[in-house]
Amino acid sequence: MSRLAARDLVGLAGSGLRRHPLRAVLSALGIAIGVAAVVAVLGVSRSAQAELAAQLDALGTNLLRVQAGSGIGLGDAVLPASADAAASRVAPVTAVSAVADVDATVRRNELVDAAETGGIAVKAAREDLLGVLGGHVASGRFLDGALGRYPTVVLGHIAALRLGVGPGVTVWLGDQRFLVVGVLDPLPLAADLDRSALVGWEVAQARLGLSGEPTTLYLRAAPSQVGAVRDVLPAQVNPEHPENVAVSRPSDALAAQLAAEDAFTGLLLGLGAVALLVGGVGVANVMVMGVLERRGEIGLHRALGATRAHVRRQFLAEAVLLSALGGAAGVGAGAAITAAYAVTRGVAAVVPVEAVTGGLAVALVVGALAGLVPAVRAARLSPVQALRTAG
Amino acid sequence: MSPPVVQLRGVGKRYGPLHVLRDVDLELGAGELVAVVGPSGSGKSTLLNLMGTLDRPSSGEVLLDGVGAGRLGDPALAALRAGWIGFVFQSFHLLDGLDAVGNVATGLLYSGLPGRERRRRAADLLRDLGLGDRLGHPPSALSGGERQRVAIARAVLARPALLLADEPTGNLDSAAGADVLALLTALRAEGTTVVVITHDREVAATMPRRVELRDGRVVADVAAGQR
Ligand SMILES: Nc1ncnc2c1ncn2[C@@H]1O[C@H](COP(=O)(O)OP(=O)(O)OP(=O)(O)O)[C@@H](O)[C@H]1O
Ligand SMILES: [Mg+2]
């Protein structure tokens, strides 16, 4: 029996590669780039998605927004005054808050034209709005029972940036001075409020002519019942004209963003696959050259007792080792790219296990395929032929 | 009686229209030391390759230890080459990536022995051959005679029954050539059958048996006593 131990096989493959290190590195580069592309694409998109998913998770997907439907013949875009009370009577609804548009503008000082909105809407908000939205104040505080009656205002984060003010500063709402008591963090589930100045409900009624009908309700429902609640809300909120009520789920937009990431990922993965293919051709090329150059060595090994299968395995192992090294380098590079992305974006790096194992597996398969034809050709050589040509 | 180590029965070899060997009958017993001589192109290397199963005859039969090589498949032939046959090539065919010990150890590469044991035996053998201070040298750092001794060591490391040497002294001066011949003679004393191709009349004259080829035919097969 002529035998070749696995260890010796790997040793032979390694010594084959060491003979032309530069050539080996260059041909493994294609594989490395391909695998790096796959790992980095999956890692970066997965890190971004993980961030998005974590955000969704923190914000909750059980928030519903109720607005008056707008359109021809639907009248003013307001809900009945009893809308929030009616909504809270739906059993799975756990919390309801409301916002109402106020017909006023907010200005840094009285020198600014009162008709100038600056893109900032003034809205009256219930005190529990922030809790229902899952939002946070960046500085200062939110409206509460005590402040709600006084001329105080809380600014969404874009509104605060545009006005260039923070807590403790007074701004003008219409022709009255309001004290800024807080600035909010961004509200991903209610982005329109980022551009708003929020005042207390009572103050708005007393000083800014608010009639009392809410424009928008925000409510939380039991997570398993969100769909059912969504269906019954229009009739609950406006029994006479349920068609005037529009219910939406703000988290849907984020969820859609999560799904959209996949299409882009597919495209980049395709590019990675092309790089892998090119890498495979490079490996095949190097192996074909290796077989031609090493005919004498092949003949010698046959004379030393190698079977055809041993010779075939030696060249296959060399191709697979070459692409495995390329693949490992690619995984490292891909993980490094993902980590760099995560650091710059301030998110947690996620290198998916399936990207690493998949990348390596693909590298191995590419190597095996690339090595197959050269290996079979090497094994077909008759010992005398091989020895004769080598002189 | 045990069968001959090598037996050729009506062996012919053709390359296309070219008859390189014709109708060769030859029998080599255990422990024989045989010189194969003949002009260039007479088919000496071809004959050796057929004995060593590196090539197959176009006609006739090669029997090794009584078994027809033509009936053996690739694994069985490989097994013969791994343990039962040793080759020494005129051009050495040493591997530049390995040192002397590593090269000799490849003689047992397909034996199933672990690498450490292969190297240990290779080093021992090189010491016996007076190359103890050359163990770590790559072939390129060895003299022609040293390389040939390394090549012979590789061929005999697995203790083959049949050693086939194609002009092992061809590249060597007479002193180094004499060393190599002394080595082959010593192997024969251990029962190894040794076949040596040589151009050198003097070398051939020292051998107990001489087979002479001309145009692919055996034209003389004489024992030393008959001369
Ligand atoms: N694969 C082959 N294809 C064609 N012709 C071959 C082949 N192998 C050997 N020959 C021819 O067979 C003849 C004998 O070759 P061989 O190598 O056996 O000669 P030799 O006696 O060993 O010669 P030398 O002393 O020069 O080594 C030569 O004419 C050679 O050209
Ligand atoms: Mg020859």
XYZ file of C-alpha atoms and ligand atoms in Angstrom:
650
model
C 0.000 0.000 0.000
C 1.277 3.427 -0.809
C -0.041 6.013 1.607
C 0.000 9.759 1.932
C -0.995 11.175 5.310
C -3.152 14.309 5.443
C -0.329 16.139 7.224
C 2.100 15.302 4.468
C -0.454 16.349 1.872
C -0.777 19.770 3.484
C 3.004 19.989 3.819
C 3.475 19.254 0.127
C 0.807 21.797 -0.816
C 2.494 24.402 1.365
C 5.949 23.738 -0.057
C 4.480 24.064 -3.540
C 3.209 27.530 -2.666
C 6.424 28.597 -0.916
C 8.337 28.046 -4.109
C 6.785 31.154 -5.696
C 5.525 33.265 -2.791
C 4.850 36.391 -4.845
C 2.923 34.452 -7.433
C 0.915 32.757 -4.698
C 0.089 36.056 -3.022
C -0.975 37.691 -6.266
C -3.225 34.846 -7.285
C -4.760 34.607 -3.815
C -5.438 38.341 -3.948
C -8.423 37.914 -6.252
C -10.004 35.446 -3.852
C -9.173 37.720 -0.924
C -10.820 40.716 -2.575
C -13.905 38.702 -3.449
C -14.302 37.304 0.047
C -13.521 40.680 1.622
C -16.239 42.246 -0.527
C -18.771 39.622 0.515
C -17.902 39.833 4.209
C -17.726 43.633 4.236
C -20.991 44.061 2.325
C -22.820 41.661 4.597
C -21.083 42.994 7.696
C -21.750 46.654 6.940
C -25.342 46.145 5.923
C -25.935 43.838 8.864
C -24.400 46.362 11.245
C -26.623 49.083 9.806
C -29.633 46.812 9.986
C -28.836 45.770 13.517
C -28.729 49.445 14.408
C -32.046 50.038 12.661
C -33.607 46.964 14.208
C -32.409 48.002 17.642
C -33.919 51.420 17.035
C -37.198 49.864 15.933
C -37.113 47.622 18.942
C -36.562 50.532 21.291
C -39.238 52.634 19.632
C -41.730 49.809 19.385
C -43.829 48.868 16.394
C -47.121 49.284 18.219
C -47.453 53.030 17.736
C -50.386 54.170 15.593
C -50.985 57.647 14.249
C -54.549 58.837 13.651
C -55.163 61.847 11.447
C -58.144 63.456 9.845
C -58.259 62.359 6.242
C -57.687 65.280 3.944
C -59.161 65.702 0.544
C -61.852 67.407 -1.469
C -65.122 67.701 0.426
C -63.747 66.447 3.677
C -63.776 69.828 5.367
C -61.225 70.877 7.942
C -58.535 68.338 8.672
C -59.396 67.931 12.331
C -60.707 65.075 14.373
C -63.765 65.307 16.624
C -62.977 66.850 19.997
C -63.866 63.554 21.628
C -61.476 61.591 19.424
C -58.832 60.881 22.053
C -61.372 59.798 24.637
C -63.036 57.553 22.053
C -59.716 56.017 21.036
C -58.756 55.248 24.610
C -61.971 53.230 25.006
C -60.692 50.652 22.478
C -59.595 47.872 24.804
C -56.113 46.993 23.440
C -55.151 50.685 23.348
C -52.790 51.283 26.236
C -52.014 54.987 25.837
C -53.293 57.891 23.786
C -51.842 61.323 23.282
C -52.798 64.138 20.967
C -51.367 67.044 19.030
C -53.234 69.971 17.534
C -52.029 72.471 14.958
C -51.893 76.046 16.267
C -52.236 78.944 13.869
C -49.100 80.845 14.882
C -45.473 81.232 13.983
C -42.437 81.049 16.195
C -39.748 83.725 15.943
C -36.403 84.318 17.549
C -37.386 87.908 18.377
C -39.981 90.494 17.471
C -37.887 91.906 14.631
C -38.589 88.841 12.487
C -41.700 89.082 10.304
C -44.615 87.399 12.089
C -45.733 85.764 8.828
C -42.391 83.986 8.500
C -42.767 80.357 9.615
C -39.134 79.401 9.157
C -40.466 75.942 8.350
C -41.388 75.459 11.983
C -44.948 74.513 12.908
C -46.490 75.451 16.233
C -48.484 72.662 17.844
C -50.272 72.091 21.083
C -49.292 68.842 22.737
C -50.702 66.774 25.573
C -48.312 66.268 28.457
C -48.047 62.519 27.847
C -46.992 62.951 24.187
C -43.304 62.274 24.775
C -44.027 59.116 26.744
C -46.343 57.737 24.063
C -43.812 58.481 21.309
C -40.973 56.972 23.303
C -39.001 60.209 22.880
C -36.454 61.932 25.090
C -35.518 65.504 25.909
C -32.031 66.470 24.837
C -31.944 69.302 27.349
C -34.348 70.955 29.752
C -37.696 69.303 30.322
C -40.959 68.474 28.566
C -44.300 70.217 29.136
C -45.953 69.130 32.357
C -49.004 69.989 34.403
C -47.436 73.038 35.997
C -45.762 74.419 32.880
C -48.632 73.648 30.547
C -50.583 76.610 31.804
C -47.778 79.095 31.367
C -46.314 80.469 28.170
C -43.618 77.866 27.811
C -42.524 75.972 24.706
C -40.557 72.817 23.939
C -38.693 72.676 20.622
C -38.161 69.730 18.330
C -34.473 69.223 17.604
C -34.545 70.709 14.082
C -36.692 73.616 15.269
C -34.126 74.340 18.005
C -31.279 74.201 15.471
C -33.089 76.570 13.105
C -33.913 79.060 15.816
C -30.513 78.624 17.377
C -31.921 78.662 20.896
C -32.039 76.376 23.906
C -33.741 76.186 27.298
C -33.903 79.488 29.190
C -34.276 81.633 26.085
C -37.517 83.371 25.200
C -38.958 83.234 21.703
C -41.989 84.885 20.165
C -45.126 82.930 19.353
C -47.382 85.305 17.510
C -46.999 88.486 19.558
C -46.327 86.808 22.869
C -43.134 85.771 24.569
C -42.760 82.090 25.432
C -39.952 80.636 27.495
C -38.121 77.679 25.935
C -38.056 75.010 28.661
C -36.761 72.038 26.681
C -35.346 70.706 23.427
C -36.161 67.217 22.214
C -34.002 64.469 20.735
C -34.975 63.407 17.222
C -38.273 61.514 17.096
C -37.879 58.827 14.413
C -41.554 57.839 14.676
C -42.863 61.422 14.418
C -40.353 63.265 12.283
C -42.762 66.180 11.688
C -42.514 67.050 15.379
C -38.760 67.571 14.977
C -39.718 70.736 13.074
C -42.279 71.853 15.599
C -42.574 74.109 18.605
C -44.798 72.419 21.174
C -46.891 74.350 23.677
C -49.255 73.208 26.394
C -52.876 72.488 25.452
C -54.387 74.961 27.952
C -51.999 77.756 27.041
C -52.779 77.234 23.374
C -56.476 77.463 24.063
C -56.112 80.479 26.337
C -53.570 82.493 24.389
C -53.232 81.175 20.824
C -56.868 80.556 19.865
C -56.782 76.751 19.787
C -60.310 75.388 19.439
C -59.597 72.085 21.172
C -59.989 69.516 18.386
C -56.885 67.379 17.957
C -55.211 67.145 14.545
C -53.318 63.992 15.252
C -53.610 61.225 17.819
C -50.677 59.031 18.767
C -51.570 55.830 20.503
C -49.992 52.617 21.648
C -51.815 49.309 21.335
C -51.088 45.841 22.676
C -48.457 44.555 20.183
C -50.511 41.518 19.147
C -53.614 43.631 18.510
C -52.127 46.464 16.455
C -53.759 45.331 13.218
C -57.206 44.895 14.776
C -57.008 48.249 16.533
C -55.995 49.880 13.283
C -59.124 48.470 11.625
C -61.625 49.617 14.235
C -60.152 53.042 14.988
C -61.814 55.099 12.198
C -65.331 54.113 13.281
C -64.452 54.650 16.939
C -62.869 58.034 16.470
C -65.359 59.470 14.011
C -68.533 57.328 13.934
C -70.272 59.656 11.485
C -67.483 59.911 8.954
C -65.078 57.030 9.474
C -63.790 57.618 5.922
C -62.330 60.932 7.117
C -59.946 59.186 9.458
C -56.526 57.975 8.311
C -54.607 55.544 10.529
C -50.942 54.831 9.887
C -48.157 52.953 11.585
C -45.008 55.126 11.652
C -42.701 52.174 12.293
C -43.641 50.796 8.854
C -41.324 53.312 7.237
C -38.375 52.113 9.333
C -39.287 48.507 8.675
C -39.395 49.241 4.942
C -35.921 50.751 5.239
C -34.767 47.527 6.874
C -36.081 45.510 3.949
C -34.769 47.947 1.340
C -31.200 47.394 2.526
C -31.411 43.860 1.128
C -31.745 44.882 -2.518
C -28.570 46.949 -2.365
C -26.788 44.148 -0.550
C -27.701 41.771 -3.361
C -26.083 44.023 -5.931
C -22.834 44.348 -3.988
C -22.780 40.613 -3.331
C -22.963 40.117 -7.075
C -19.844 42.251 -7.443
C -18.144 40.167 -4.756
C -19.066 37.029 -6.681
C -17.466 38.456 -9.829
C -14.286 39.184 -7.861
C -14.312 35.606 -6.582
C -14.716 34.295 -10.106
C -11.758 36.358 -11.293
C -9.804 35.097 -8.283
C -10.682 31.528 -9.214
C -9.382 32.063 -12.735
C -6.159 33.449 -11.234
C -5.723 30.386 -9.048
C -6.431 28.055 -11.965
C -3.852 29.911 -14.022
C -1.193 29.557 -11.338
C -1.970 25.869 -10.942
C -1.727 25.216 -14.680
C 1.673 26.900 -14.706
C 2.695 24.913 -11.656
C 1.842 21.619 -13.336
C 3.852 22.564 -16.423
C 6.868 23.656 -14.402
C 6.841 20.710 -12.081
C 6.500 17.811 -14.471
C 9.839 16.434 -13.310
C 8.750 16.630 -9.719
C 5.488 14.898 -10.565
C 7.446 12.104 -12.240
C 9.757 11.858 -9.247
C 6.817 11.516 -6.884
C 5.326 8.789 -9.039
C 8.677 6.977 -8.908
C 8.706 7.425 -5.123
C 5.356 5.672 -4.921
C 2.661 8.306 -5.426
C -0.522 7.017 -7.017
C -2.298 9.091 -9.621
C -4.800 9.954 -6.922
C -1.989 11.208 -4.671
C -0.707 13.521 -7.393
C -4.225 14.766 -8.081
C -4.764 15.407 -4.390
C -1.472 17.266 -4.048
C -2.401 19.789 -6.707
C -5.987 20.067 -5.503
C -4.744 20.629 -1.957
C -2.387 23.303 -3.185
C -5.185 25.139 -5.010
C -7.504 24.840 -2.037
C -4.786 25.955 0.391
C -4.021 28.927 -1.826
C -7.630 30.036 -1.999
C -8.194 29.257 1.678
C -5.342 31.605 2.570
C -6.860 34.196 0.253
C -10.250 33.580 1.819
C -8.899 33.955 5.354
C -7.190 37.209 4.406
C -10.449 38.325 2.812
C -12.445 37.543 5.936
C -9.966 39.561 7.999
C -10.125 42.481 5.592
C -13.919 42.328 5.395
C -14.214 42.275 9.179
C -11.795 45.213 9.421
C -13.858 47.196 6.905
C -17.014 46.414 8.875
C -15.353 47.467 12.118
C -14.119 50.705 10.540
C -17.616 51.431 9.258
C -19.132 50.669 12.644
C -16.660 52.940 14.438
C -17.237 55.865 12.090
C -21.015 55.453 12.287
C -20.996 54.857 16.015
C -22.865 51.571 15.775
C -21.968 48.097 16.999
C -20.029 46.060 14.409
C -21.817 42.905 13.311
C -19.795 40.387 11.280
C -22.347 37.719 10.416
C -21.149 34.176 11.029
C -22.743 33.048 7.783
C -20.747 35.692 5.890
C -17.505 34.375 7.381
C -18.284 30.683 6.928
C -19.963 31.316 3.593
C -17.033 33.409 2.353
C -14.528 30.754 3.374
C -16.655 27.957 1.953
C -16.998 29.773 -1.355
C -13.228 30.369 -1.387
C -12.614 26.651 -0.822
C -15.068 25.647 -3.526
C -13.560 28.144 -5.969
C -10.086 26.804 -5.146
C -11.191 23.208 -5.617
C -12.848 24.003 -8.947
C -9.856 26.029 -10.100
C -7.460 23.252 -9.113
C -9.502 20.413 -10.551
C -8.448 20.557 -14.198
C -4.723 21.178 -13.507
C -4.744 18.407 -10.881
C -6.360 15.914 -13.228
C -3.856 16.837 -15.928
C -0.967 16.341 -13.512
C -2.297 12.946 -12.485
C -2.708 11.828 -16.102
C 0.978 12.350 -16.888
C 2.765 9.046 -17.229
C 5.806 8.827 -14.935
C 8.294 8.441 -17.795
C 6.799 11.324 -19.728
C 6.994 13.522 -16.679
C 10.585 12.562 -15.835
C 11.777 12.763 -19.434
C 10.615 16.336 -20.060
C 12.294 17.544 -16.910
C 15.775 16.301 -17.861
C 12.513 -21.891 -5.413
C 11.553 -18.247 -5.147
C 10.699 -16.493 -8.433
C 13.212 -14.154 -10.076
C 13.099 -10.588 -8.781
C 12.690 -9.301 -12.332
C 11.726 -11.305 -15.360
C 11.212 -9.910 -18.877
C 9.477 -12.190 -21.378
C 9.596 -11.139 -25.004
C 9.403 -7.494 -24.049
C 9.124 -4.939 -26.839
C 8.634 -1.181 -26.707
C 7.566 0.990 -29.607
C 7.205 4.710 -29.864
C 5.096 5.077 -32.980
C 7.066 3.451 -35.799
C 10.233 3.372 -33.701
C 11.095 0.038 -32.110
C 13.103 1.030 -29.047
C 13.195 -2.475 -27.566
C 12.615 -5.782 -29.347
C 11.986 -9.172 -27.880
C 13.983 -8.792 -24.687
C 14.177 -11.840 -22.394
C 15.949 -11.289 -19.130
C 15.936 -12.756 -15.644
C 17.467 -11.170 -12.561
C 17.751 -13.081 -9.311
C 17.848 -11.795 -5.749
C 21.106 -10.065 -4.835
C 22.361 -9.803 -8.406
C 24.420 -6.799 -9.491
C 23.949 -6.198 -13.212
C 25.457 -3.601 -15.521
C 23.452 -2.558 -18.572
C 25.651 -1.173 -21.316
C 25.173 -0.107 -24.889
C 25.462 2.912 -27.144
C 23.356 5.981 -26.680
C 19.809 5.426 -27.875
C 20.054 1.658 -27.634
C 17.155 1.519 -25.172
C 18.900 1.219 -21.790
C 16.773 3.806 -19.979
C 13.650 2.425 -21.600
C 14.526 -1.035 -20.299
C 15.090 0.310 -16.800
C 11.787 2.216 -16.844
C 9.947 -0.956 -17.842
C 11.572 -2.887 -14.979
C 10.568 -0.099 -12.613
C 6.950 0.035 -13.846
C 7.379 3.679 -14.822
C 6.361 2.596 -18.311
C 4.447 -0.302 -19.837
C 5.769 -2.587 -22.592
C 4.133 -2.545 -26.028
C 4.447 -6.314 -26.151
C 5.623 -9.077 -23.865
C 5.483 -9.172 -20.122
C 7.368 -7.752 -17.141
C 7.121 -9.903 -14.002
C 8.218 -8.546 -10.651
C 8.700 -11.138 -7.960
C 6.696 -13.483 -10.176
C 3.737 -11.140 -10.632
C 2.880 -9.683 -14.036
C 3.083 -5.894 -13.746
C 0.569 -5.536 -16.582
C -2.116 -7.026 -14.380
C -1.559 -4.531 -11.574
C -3.522 -1.322 -11.280
C -2.131 2.101 -10.434
C -2.378 1.699 -6.623
C -0.577 -1.646 -6.668
C 2.151 -0.324 -8.973
C 2.526 2.754 -6.766
C 2.871 0.480 -3.752
C 5.661 -1.438 -5.515
C 7.502 1.805 -6.286
C 6.959 3.066 -2.747
C 8.595 0.124 -1.026
C 9.924 -2.545 -3.329
C 11.675 -0.575 -6.068
C 14.226 2.214 -5.663
C 15.254 4.586 -8.457
C 18.432 6.574 -8.921
C 18.252 9.042 -11.789
C 21.135 10.262 -13.828
C 20.057 13.849 -13.243
C 19.491 13.210 -9.506
C 15.993 14.795 -9.458
C 16.569 16.200 -5.991
C 14.112 18.811 -4.690
C 15.657 22.232 -4.133
C 13.133 23.223 -1.501
C 14.341 20.472 0.847
C 17.653 19.901 2.611
C 19.599 16.658 2.254
C 17.693 14.927 5.045
C 14.361 16.081 3.626
C 15.270 14.804 0.181
C 16.337 11.411 1.473
C 13.238 11.214 3.675
C 10.985 11.475 0.598
C 12.117 7.917 -0.093
C 9.616 6.921 2.602
C 7.025 9.643 1.872
C 4.429 7.152 0.683
C 5.249 4.465 3.235
C 2.768 5.537 5.907
C 5.568 6.219 8.402
C 5.277 9.489 10.343
C 7.436 12.379 9.144
C 9.657 12.415 12.218
C 10.550 8.743 11.787
C 11.228 9.244 8.082
C 13.632 12.067 8.870
C 15.324 10.110 11.630
C 16.012 7.170 9.338
C 17.136 9.508 6.552
C 19.610 11.245 8.864
C 20.965 7.897 10.102
C 21.472 6.682 6.557
C 23.214 9.907 5.489
C 25.586 9.562 8.446
C 26.352 5.990 7.386
C 27.173 7.331 3.937
C 29.606 9.864 5.357
C 27.318 12.857 4.820
C 26.679 13.504 8.520
C 27.941 17.069 8.208
C 25.748 17.831 5.175
C 22.342 16.962 6.645
C 20.926 20.488 6.495
C 22.432 21.434 3.141
C 20.141 22.042 0.181
C 21.074 20.092 -2.987
C 22.468 23.276 -4.546
C 25.102 23.396 -1.789
C 26.312 19.835 -2.426
C 28.966 18.538 -4.815
C 27.984 16.222 -7.654
C 29.212 13.152 -5.789
C 27.381 14.213 -2.635
C 24.185 14.786 -4.583
C 24.429 11.364 -6.135
C 24.951 9.791 -2.697
C 21.874 11.677 -1.446
C 19.902 10.409 -4.446
C 21.044 6.841 -3.753
C 20.207 7.210 -0.078
C 16.693 8.297 -1.044
C 16.375 5.283 -3.355
C 17.446 2.752 -0.731
C 15.866 4.309 2.369
C 12.788 2.071 2.079
C 15.119 -0.965 1.704
C 13.853 -1.953 -1.739
C 14.368 -5.411 -3.176
C 15.235 -3.867 -6.537
C 17.445 -0.838 -7.087
C 17.469 0.691 -10.563
C 20.217 3.232 -11.219
C 20.428 5.124 -14.516
C 24.052 6.193 -14.998
C 24.669 6.979 -11.340
C 28.339 7.714 -12.032
C 27.770 9.591 -15.269
C 28.425 13.047 -13.881
C 31.135 12.074 -11.437
C 34.901 11.930 -11.550
C 36.445 8.515 -11.056
C 36.970 8.902 -7.289
C 33.384 9.927 -6.628
C 32.205 7.295 -9.108
C 34.153 4.634 -7.226
C 32.455 5.733 -3.969
C 29.049 5.327 -5.554
C 29.918 1.915 -6.955
C 31.227 0.752 -3.603
C 27.895 1.793 -2.134
C 25.921 -0.169 -4.721
C 28.104 -3.209 -4.189
C 27.523 -3.001 -0.458
C 23.762 -2.962 -1.019
C 23.997 -6.069 -3.103
C 25.615 -7.783 -0.149
C 22.399 -7.141 1.773
C 20.372 -9.011 -0.848
C 19.229 -6.098 -2.959
C 19.105 -6.689 -6.691
C 20.943 -3.792 -8.331
C 20.728 -2.800 -11.993
C 23.164 -0.085 -13.105
C 23.216 1.562 -16.506
C 26.650 2.781 -17.424
C 28.574 4.090 -20.375
C 31.809 3.436 -18.644
C 33.537 0.255 -19.862
C 35.760 0.188 -16.770
C 32.810 0.406 -14.464
C 30.975 -2.301 -16.395
C 34.030 -4.508 -16.217
C 33.923 -4.523 -12.429
C 30.331 -5.832 -12.397
C 29.576 -9.545 -11.918
C 27.096 -9.538 -14.845
C 26.895 -7.402 -17.948
C 23.912 -7.027 -20.310
C 24.670 -5.296 -23.558
C 22.004 -3.632 -25.705
C 22.280 -2.604 -29.321
C 19.364 -1.143 -31.271
C 16.917 -2.402 -28.732
C 18.137 -5.974 -28.624
C 20.167 -7.794 -26.022
C 23.342 -8.696 -27.858
C 25.317 -10.003 -24.897
C 24.555 -11.203 -21.386
C 27.742 -12.358 -19.726
C 28.829 -13.187 -16.215
C 32.203 -11.971 -15.018
C 33.717 -15.466 -14.982
C 32.921 -16.005 -18.660
C 35.062 -13.151 -19.865
N 8.636 8.942 -25.221
C 9.383 8.703 -26.296
N 8.916 9.055 -27.509
C 9.639 8.830 -28.617
N 10.834 8.246 -28.612
C 11.367 7.875 -27.433
C 10.662 8.081 -26.220
N 11.414 7.594 -25.213
C 12.557 7.128 -25.791
N 12.514 7.296 -27.108
C 13.550 6.875 -28.064
O 13.932 5.585 -27.737
C 15.290 5.398 -27.969
C 15.946 4.794 -26.737
O 15.896 5.699 -25.687
P 16.609 5.419 -24.301
O 16.406 6.631 -23.462
O 16.124 4.130 -23.774
O 18.123 5.284 -24.743
P 19.404 5.081 -23.834
O 19.986 3.784 -24.232
O 19.047 5.251 -22.407
O 20.328 6.248 -24.312
P 21.338 7.168 -23.467
O 22.529 6.361 -23.241
O 21.610 8.322 -24.374
O 20.627 7.560 -22.215
C 15.879 6.721 -28.339
O 16.058 6.772 -29.723
C 14.798 7.694 -27.932
O 14.792 8.805 -28.771
Mg 19.367 6.741 -20.889
